[in-house]
Coordinates of C-alpha atoms (C1' of nucleotides) in Angstrom, one line a residue:
Chain S
M941 CA 12.3 11.1 24.9
D942 CA 9.3 13.4 25.0
K943 CA 5.9 12.0 24.8
Q944 CA 5.2 13.5 21.4
K945 CA 8.0 11.2 20.0
E946 CA 7.0 8.3 22.0
I947 CA 3.5 8.8 20.6
L948 CA 4.7 8.7 17.0
N949 CA 7.3 5.5 17.6
A950 CA 4.3 3.7 18.9
A951 CA 2.1 4.6 16.0
L952 CA 4.8 3.6 13.6
K953 CA 5.3 0.3 15.1
L954 CA 1.7 -0.4 15.2
F955 CA 0.3 1.0 12.1
V956 CA 3.1 -1.2 10.1
E957 CA 1.9 -4.2 12.1
F958 CA -1.7 -3.9 11.9
G959 CA -2.4 -1.1 9.3
F960 CA -4.2 2.1 10.2
H961 CA -7.5 0.5 10.5
G962 CA -6.5 -2.3 13.1
T963 CA -4.7 0.0 15.4
P964 CA -6.9 2.1 17.8
T965 CA -5.7 5.2 19.3
S966 CA -6.2 3.5 22.8
K967 CA -3.4 0.8 21.6
I968 CA -1.2 3.7 20.5
A969 CA -1.4 5.4 23.5
S970 CA -0.7 2.3 25.9
E971 CA 2.1 1.3 23.6
A972 CA 3.7 5.0 24.2
G973 CA 2.9 4.9 27.8
V974 CA 0.5 7.9 27.9
A975 CA -3.1 8.1 28.6
N976 CA -5.2 8.5 25.8
G977 CA -6.5 12.2 26.2
T978 CA -2.6 12.9 25.8
L979 CA -2.6 11.5 22.4
F980 CA -5.3 13.9 21.5
H981 CA -3.6 16.7 23.0
Y982 CA -0.8 16.5 20.4
Y983 CA -3.2 15.3 17.7
K984 CA -6.4 16.8 17.3
T985 CA -7.3 13.6 15.2
K986 CA -6.2 10.2 14.2
D987 CA -5.5 11.4 10.8
D988 CA -3.3 14.3 12.2
L989 CA -1.0 11.5 13.7
V990 CA -1.3 9.4 10.4
I991 CA 0.0 12.4 8.4
A992 CA 2.4 13.9 11.0
L993 CA 3.9 10.5 11.3
Y994 CA 4.5 10.5 7.4
N995 CA 5.8 13.9 7.1
S996 CA 8.3 13.1 10.0
I997 CA 9.6 9.9 8.3
K998 CA 9.9 11.6 4.9
Q999 CA 11.9 14.7 6.5
D1000 CA 14.2 12.1 8.2
L1001 CA 15.0 10.2 5.1
S1002 CA 15.3 13.5 3.1
A1003 CA 17.9 14.9 5.7
Y1004 CA 20.0 11.7 5.9
L1005 CA 20.2 11.6 2.0
F1006 CA 21.3 14.9 1.5
S1007 CA 23.8 14.8 4.2
K1008 CA 25.6 12.2 2.3
I1009 CA 26.3 14.3 -0.7
G1010 CA 28.9 16.5 -1.2
E1011 CA 28.2 19.9 -3.0
H1012 CA 31.1 19.2 -5.7
D1013 CA 30.6 15.7 -6.4
S1014 CA 30.1 14.8 -9.9
L1015 CA 26.4 14.0 -11.3
E1016 CA 27.0 10.3 -11.5
T1017 CA 28.5 10.1 -7.9
K1018 CA 25.6 12.1 -6.5
F1019 CA 23.2 9.5 -8.4
K1020 CA 25.1 6.8 -6.9
T1021 CA 25.2 8.1 -3.3
I1022 CA 21.4 8.8 -3.6
F1023 CA 20.7 5.1 -4.8
I1024 CA 22.9 3.3 -2.2
H1025 CA 22.2 5.3 0.6
T1026 CA 18.2 5.2 0.2
L1027 CA 18.9 1.6 0.2
N1028 CA 20.9 1.6 3.3
W1029 CA 18.8 3.8 4.8
A1030 CA 15.7 1.7 3.9
L1031 CA 17.4 -1.5 5.4
S1032 CA 18.2 0.1 8.7
H1033 CA 14.7 1.8 8.9
R1034 CA 12.3 -0.8 7.6
Q1035 CA 9.2 0.2 9.6
Q1036 CA 9.8 3.8 8.3
F1037 CA 10.2 2.4 4.8
Y1038 CA 7.3 0.3 4.8
Y1039 CA 5.3 3.0 6.3
I1040 CA 6.0 5.2 3.4
Q1041 CA 4.6 2.8 1.0
Q1042 CA 1.6 2.0 3.3
F1043 CA 0.9 5.7 3.2
H1044 CA 1.2 6.2 -0.5
L1045 CA -1.3 3.6 -1.2
S1046 CA -3.8 4.7 1.4
P1047 CA -6.5 7.4 1.0
H1048 CA -4.5 10.0 3.2
I1049 CA -2.2 10.7 0.2
T1050 CA -4.8 12.9 -1.0
K1051 CA -4.7 15.1 2.1
L1052 CA -0.9 15.8 1.5
S1053 CA -0.8 19.5 0.2
E1054 CA 0.8 19.5 -3.5
E1055 CA 3.5 21.8 -1.9
V1056 CA 4.7 19.3 0.6
I1057 CA 4.8 16.6 -2.2
Q1058 CA 6.8 19.0 -4.8
Q1059 CA 9.2 20.2 -2.1
Q1060 CA 10.2 16.5 -1.2
T1061 CA 10.6 15.4 -5.0
K1062 CA 12.0 18.7 -6.1
P1063 CA 15.9 18.2 -5.6
H1064 CA 15.4 14.6 -7.1
L1065 CA 13.9 15.9 -10.2
M1066 CA 16.3 18.8 -10.6
L1067 CA 19.4 16.5 -10.3
I1068 CA 17.9 14.2 -13.1
E1069 CA 17.2 17.5 -15.5
E1070 CA 20.6 18.2 -14.7
G1071 CA 21.9 14.9 -15.9
M1072 CA 19.9 15.0 -19.1
K1073 CA 21.2 18.6 -19.9
A1074 CA 24.7 17.5 -19.3
K1075 CA 23.9 14.6 -21.7
V1076 CA 24.8 11.9 -19.0
L1077 CA 21.3 10.7 -19.0
K1078 CA 19.3 9.4 -21.7
P1079 CA 16.7 11.8 -22.8
M1080 CA 13.1 11.0 -21.3
P1081 CA 10.6 12.5 -19.4
V1082 CA 12.1 13.6 -16.0
Q1083 CA 9.1 12.2 -14.2
L1084 CA 9.5 9.0 -16.0
N1085 CA 13.0 8.5 -15.1
Y1086 CA 12.1 9.6 -11.4
T1087 CA 9.2 6.8 -10.9
L1088 CA 11.3 4.1 -12.8
V1089 CA 14.5 4.6 -10.6
S1090 CA 12.2 5.0 -7.4
S1091 CA 10.5 1.7 -8.3
Y1092 CA 13.5 0.0 -9.3
I1093 CA 15.1 0.9 -5.8
F1094 CA 11.7 -0.4 -4.3
G1095 CA 12.3 -3.6 -6.0
I1096 CA 15.8 -4.1 -4.7
Y1097 CA 14.5 -3.4 -1.4
Q1098 CA 11.7 -6.0 -1.7
Y1099 CA 14.2 -8.7 -2.6
L1100 CA 16.5 -7.7 -0.2
T1101 CA 14.1 -7.8 2.9
N1102 CA 12.3 -11.3 1.5
T1103 CA 15.9 -13.1 1.5
D1104 CA 18.3 -13.3 4.2
L1105 CA 21.5 -12.6 2.9
S1106 CA 24.7 -11.8 4.8
P1107 CA 25.5 -7.6 4.9
A1108 CA 28.1 -8.5 2.3
K1109 CA 26.0 -10.1 -0.1
Q1110 CA 23.5 -7.6 0.4
K1111 CA 26.0 -5.0 -0.4
K1112 CA 26.9 -6.8 -3.4
I1113 CA 23.5 -6.9 -4.9
I1114 CA 23.0 -3.3 -4.2
A1115 CA 26.3 -2.3 -6.1
D1116 CA 25.4 -4.7 -9.1
S1117 CA 21.9 -3.6 -9.5
Y1118 CA 23.1 -0.1 -9.2
Q1119 CA 25.5 -0.8 -12.3
M1120 CA 22.5 -2.4 -14.1
M1121 CA 20.3 0.4 -13.5
W1122 CA 23.1 3.1 -14.4
E1123 CA 23.9 1.4 -17.7
M1124 CA 20.0 1.5 -18.3
I1125 CA 19.5 5.2 -17.7
S1126 CA 22.9 6.6 -18.7
I1127 CA 24.4 7.6 -22.3
R1128 CA 27.2 5.2 -22.8
Chain Q
M235 CA -25.3 -9.7 -12.7
D236 CA -25.8 -12.0 -9.6
K237 CA -25.4 -10.4 -6.1
Q238 CA -22.3 -12.0 -5.2
K239 CA -20.6 -10.3 -8.4
E240 CA -22.2 -7.0 -7.2
I241 CA -20.8 -7.4 -3.9
L242 CA -17.1 -7.6 -5.1
N243 CA -17.7 -4.9 -7.8
A244 CA -19.0 -2.6 -5.0
A245 CA -16.3 -3.6 -2.7
L246 CA -13.7 -2.7 -5.2
K247 CA -15.0 0.5 -6.0
L248 CA -15.1 1.6 -2.5
F249 CA -12.1 -0.2 -0.9
V250 CA -9.9 1.6 -3.6
E251 CA -11.2 5.1 -3.1
F252 CA -11.6 4.9 0.8
G253 CA -9.5 2.0 1.7
F254 CA -10.4 -1.0 3.8
H255 CA -10.9 0.9 6.9
G256 CA -12.7 3.8 5.2
T257 CA -15.8 1.4 3.8
P258 CA -18.0 -0.2 6.2
T259 CA -19.9 -3.4 5.0
S260 CA -23.1 -1.5 5.1
K261 CA -21.8 0.8 2.4
I262 CA -20.6 -2.0 0.3
A263 CA -24.0 -3.5 0.7
S264 CA -25.8 -0.6 -0.4
E265 CA -23.5 0.3 -3.1
A266 CA -24.2 -3.5 -4.6
G267 CA -28.1 -2.8 -4.1
V268 CA -28.3 -5.6 -1.4
A269 CA -29.0 -5.9 2.3
N270 CA -26.2 -6.0 4.9
G271 CA -27.3 -9.3 5.6
T272 CA -26.9 -10.6 2.1
L273 CA -23.3 -9.5 2.1
F274 CA -22.5 -11.9 5.1
H275 CA -24.6 -14.7 3.5
Y276 CA -21.8 -14.9 0.9
Y277 CA -18.9 -13.8 3.0
K278 CA -18.6 -15.0 6.5
T279 CA -16.5 -11.9 7.6
K280 CA -15.2 -8.6 6.1
D281 CA -12.0 -10.2 5.7
D282 CA -13.1 -13.1 3.8
L283 CA -14.6 -10.4 1.3
V284 CA -11.2 -8.6 1.2
I285 CA -9.1 -11.6 0.4
A286 CA -11.8 -13.3 -1.9
L287 CA -11.8 -10.0 -4.1
Y288 CA -8.1 -10.3 -4.4
N289 CA -8.0 -13.6 -5.3
S290 CA -10.8 -13.0 -8.1
I291 CA -8.6 -10.2 -9.5
K292 CA -5.4 -12.3 -9.7
Q293 CA -7.2 -14.9 -11.0
D294 CA -8.4 -12.7 -13.9
L295 CA -5.2 -11.0 -14.4
S296 CA -3.3 -14.2 -14.6
A297 CA -6.1 -15.7 -17.1
Y298 CA -5.7 -12.9 -19.3
L299 CA -2.1 -12.8 -19.6
F300 CA -1.7 -16.5 -20.1
S301 CA -4.3 -16.5 -23.1
K302 CA -2.0 -14.0 -24.8
I303 CA 0.9 -16.5 -24.5
G304 CA 1.3 -18.9 -27.8
E305 CA 2.9 -22.3 -26.5
H306 CA 5.4 -21.8 -29.3
D307 CA 6.7 -18.5 -28.9
S308 CA 10.2 -17.7 -28.5
L309 CA 11.3 -16.8 -24.8
E310 CA 11.8 -13.3 -25.8
T311 CA 8.3 -12.9 -27.3
K312 CA 6.9 -14.6 -24.1
F313 CA 8.4 -11.9 -22.0
K314 CA 7.5 -9.2 -24.3
T315 CA 3.9 -10.3 -24.2
I316 CA 3.7 -10.6 -20.6
F317 CA 5.3 -7.2 -20.2
I318 CA 3.2 -5.3 -22.7
H319 CA -0.1 -7.1 -21.7
T320 CA 0.4 -6.5 -18.1
L321 CA 0.6 -2.8 -18.5
N322 CA -2.6 -3.0 -21.0
W323 CA -4.4 -4.8 -18.7
A324 CA -3.3 -2.6 -15.9
L325 CA -4.3 0.4 -17.8
S326 CA -7.8 -0.9 -18.4
H327 CA -8.2 -2.2 -14.8
R328 CA -7.1 0.7 -13.0
Q329 CA -8.9 0.0 -9.8
Q330 CA -8.2 -3.8 -9.9
F331 CA -4.4 -3.1 -10.6
Y332 CA -4.5 -0.5 -7.6
Y333 CA -6.2 -2.7 -5.1
I334 CA -3.6 -5.6 -5.6
Q335 CA -0.9 -3.3 -4.4
Q336 CA -3.0 -1.9 -1.8
F337 CA -3.7 -5.6 -0.8
H338 CA 0.2 -6.3 -0.9
L339 CA 0.9 -3.7 1.4
S340 CA -1.9 -4.5 3.9
P341 CA -2.0 -6.9 6.8
H342 CA -4.3 -9.1 4.8
I343 CA -1.4 -10.4 2.8
T344 CA -0.2 -12.5 5.8
K345 CA -3.6 -14.4 5.6
L346 CA -2.7 -15.8 2.1
S347 CA -1.8 -19.2 2.0
E348 CA 1.9 -20.0 1.0
E349 CA 0.4 -22.2 -1.8
V350 CA -1.9 -19.7 -3.5
I351 CA 1.0 -17.2 -3.5
Q352 CA 3.5 -19.8 -5.2
Q353 CA 0.7 -21.2 -7.7
Q354 CA 0.3 -17.1 -8.9
T355 CA 4.2 -16.5 -9.3
K356 CA 5.3 -19.8 -10.2
P357 CA 4.8 -19.6 -13.9
H358 CA 7.0 -16.3 -14.2
L359 CA 9.5 -17.8 -12.1
M360 CA 9.9 -21.1 -14.5
L361 CA 9.9 -18.5 -17.5
I362 CA 12.9 -16.6 -15.9
E363 CA 14.7 -19.8 -15.0
E364 CA 14.2 -20.7 -18.6
G365 CA 15.8 -17.7 -20.0
M366 CA 18.9 -18.1 -17.7
K367 CA 19.2 -21.6 -18.8
A368 CA 19.0 -20.8 -22.3
K369 CA 21.7 -17.7 -21.7
V370 CA 19.3 -15.6 -22.9
L371 CA 19.1 -13.7 -19.4
K372 CA 21.9 -12.5 -17.6
P373 CA 22.6 -14.6 -14.7
M374 CA 21.2 -13.4 -11.2
P375 CA 19.0 -14.7 -8.5
V376 CA 15.6 -15.6 -10.0
Q377 CA 13.5 -14.0 -7.6
L378 CA 15.8 -10.8 -7.8
N379 CA 15.0 -10.8 -11.6
Y380 CA 11.3 -11.4 -11.0
T381 CA 11.1 -8.7 -8.2
L382 CA 13.2 -6.2 -10.4
V383 CA 10.9 -6.6 -13.5
S384 CA 7.7 -6.4 -11.5
S385 CA 8.4 -3.3 -9.8
Y386 CA 9.5 -1.7 -13.0
I387 CA 6.3 -2.5 -14.7
F388 CA 4.8 -0.9 -11.7
G389 CA 6.8 2.3 -12.3
I390 CA 5.8 2.4 -15.9
Y391 CA 2.3 2.2 -14.7
Q392 CA 2.5 4.8 -12.2
Y393 CA 4.0 7.1 -14.5
L394 CA 1.2 6.5 -17.3
T395 CA -1.4 7.1 -14.6
N396 CA -0.1 10.4 -13.4
T397 CA 0.5 11.9 -16.8
D398 CA -2.2 12.5 -19.3
L399 CA -0.9 10.9 -22.7
S400 CA -2.7 9.9 -25.7
P401 CA -2.9 6.2 -26.2
A402 CA -0.3 6.5 -29.2
K403 CA 2.1 8.0 -26.5
Q404 CA 1.7 5.7 -24.1
K405 CA 2.3 2.9 -26.3
K406 CA 5.8 4.4 -27.5
I407 CA 6.4 4.9 -23.6
I408 CA 5.7 1.1 -23.1
A409 CA 7.8 0.0 -26.0
D410 CA 10.7 2.1 -25.4
S411 CA 10.5 1.0 -21.7
Y412 CA 10.5 -2.6 -22.4
Q413 CA 13.4 -2.1 -24.6
M414 CA 15.2 -0.3 -22.1
M415 CA 14.3 -3.1 -19.6
W416 CA 15.2 -6.1 -21.7
E417 CA 18.9 -4.6 -22.7
M418 CA 19.0 -4.4 -18.8
I419 CA 18.2 -7.9 -18.4
S420 CA 19.2 -9.9 -21.3
I421 CA 22.7 -11.0 -22.7
R422 CA 23.7 -9.2 -25.6
Chain J
dG556 C1' 0.6 18.6 29.8
dT557 C1' -1.3 14.7 31.5
dC558 C1' -4.6 12.0 33.3
dT559 C1' -9.4 9.4 34.2
dA560 C1' -13.9 8.8 32.8
dT561 C1' -16.9 8.7 29.6
dA562 C1' -20.2 10.6 26.0
dT563 C1' -21.2 9.4 21.4
dC564 C1' -21.3 6.6 17.4
dT565 C1' -20.7 3.4 14.1
dC566 C1' -19.4 -0.9 12.8
dG567 C1' -19.3 -6.2 12.0
dA568 C1' -22.3 -9.7 12.4
dT569 C1' -26.3 -12.2 13.8
dA570 C1' -31.3 -13.9 14.3
dG571 C1' -35.2 -14.7 12.3
dA572 C1' -39.2 -13.6 9.0
dC573 C1' -40.3 -14.4 4.4
Chain I
dG1489 C1' -31.3 -16.4 -0.9
dT1490 C1' -32.7 -12.4 0.5
dC1491 C1' -34.6 -9.0 3.8
dT1492 C1' -35.2 -6.0 8.3
dA1493 C1' -34.0 -5.0 12.8
dT1494 C1' -30.9 -4.9 16.2
dC1495 C1' -27.2 -6.5 19.6
dG1496 C1' -22.9 -6.0 21.7
dA1497 C1' -18.3 -4.4 21.2
dG1498 C1' -15.0 -1.3 20.3
dA1499 C1' -13.9 3.0 18.1
dT1500 C1' -12.9 8.4 18.2
dA1501 C1' -13.0 12.1 20.7
dT1502 C1' -14.1 15.3 24.6
dA1503 C1' -14.9 17.2 29.6
dG1504 C1' -12.7 18.4 33.5
dA1505 C1' -9.9 17.4 37.7
dC1506 C1' -5.0 17.7 38.9

DNA sequence: GTCTATATCTCGATAGAC
DNA sequence: GTCTATCGAGATATAGAC
C-alpha cells in the first residue's frame, strides 16, 4: 500500500480511539510507518488530513451502496437495499462508520463545502422524492424523511454494536427493524 | 452567579463551538471572567471539567423530564410526555443537547462510570419494560426499543434545527412524528 | 518523495502572594 | 478563593539533506 493510504489508515485508527485532539500527527506518522515530514508532504495541515479522511470514507460508502442497487429495481427494493447494506457496511467498517459520526459532531463539519454535502445526499433525497410522487411513501418533508431514516439506521447500528449477537440474530434484527421502519414511512 | 457556574457556562459555549480540542482552558477562564488558576481550583484537570459539565447537563435534563410526569399517568401518557418534552428541552437548550452528543462520541465517554450511566438510563428502561409486560408495546429487546426511540428523537431534533419553522409548525412535526413512532412500537 | 532535525508556539497545570 | 506569573511538555509545521 502506498504511504498516503497508510497515513489515512493510521489516522482513522487513532482518531477513533483517541479523538482528533488526542492524537498528535507524530503518532499518526509513526503508526503509518512514515516520517513526520512525509505526513505534511501529503496533507498541508492536520485539518486537511481530517477532512480528506472523511471524504475518502464517504466516497467508499457511497460507491459500495450504489453498487448494490440495480437500475431496474422497484422503489421498495432500492430502499431496502440501501437500508440493509448501509448496516452491513457499518458493521464491517465500524471505525469508518464511527468516524463519520465523530466528524459530523465536530467543528470540522463547517469546513465541508455545501457542494460536497449536497452531492453526497442528493441521490438519497431523489429516491425519497420519487417514492412520495409514486404514492409509495407517506407525504412529509423530504428532508425529514431522510433524517428520520438515517438516525433510525444509526440507532440499530448502535444497538447491534453494543450487544453481542450471532450474525444470524443480527440479520433478524436488521430485517425486523427494516419492516417496522417501512411500515412507518410507507402508505399501506 | 458563582464562578463555578460561570466556568461551566463558558465551557459549554466554547466546547460546542470549537470542540474540546479547540478550546484551551485559558479561553474558558477568560470567557467566564475568572483567572486561569481559578479554573483549576474548581476542576483539577480539563478532563474533570468536561465530565462535570456532562453530568450537570444530564442532571438538568433528567430533572426536567421527570418533573413533567405525573405518577398516575397512563403508560402511553408517560411515553408521550417524555418524547415531547425531551424535544422541547432540546430545542430550548440546544447547546446542552449538542454537547451531550458531542460527549457521547468522544473518548471521554469511556471515563464515565458504569454506575452513572445505568442510573441515567434505568428509569427509561423500566418504563419500556412495563410497557411490554402490559402488552402495550411490541415485544423486542428493551435496549433496542430504547436506542431506537432515542435516535428517532435525535433525528427529529436534527430536522427541526436544520430547518427554520414557526413554533406552530414545529409543534405539528413533533406531534405527527410522535404518532408515527408510537404506531411503530405499540401493539394496535 | 522521504527522511532527520528543529523552530516556534501554545497549552495544561502549578506555585505562591494576597 | 482568587489572582499573577511561569514552567515544562508536547504540539504543528518547516527546512534542508538525500
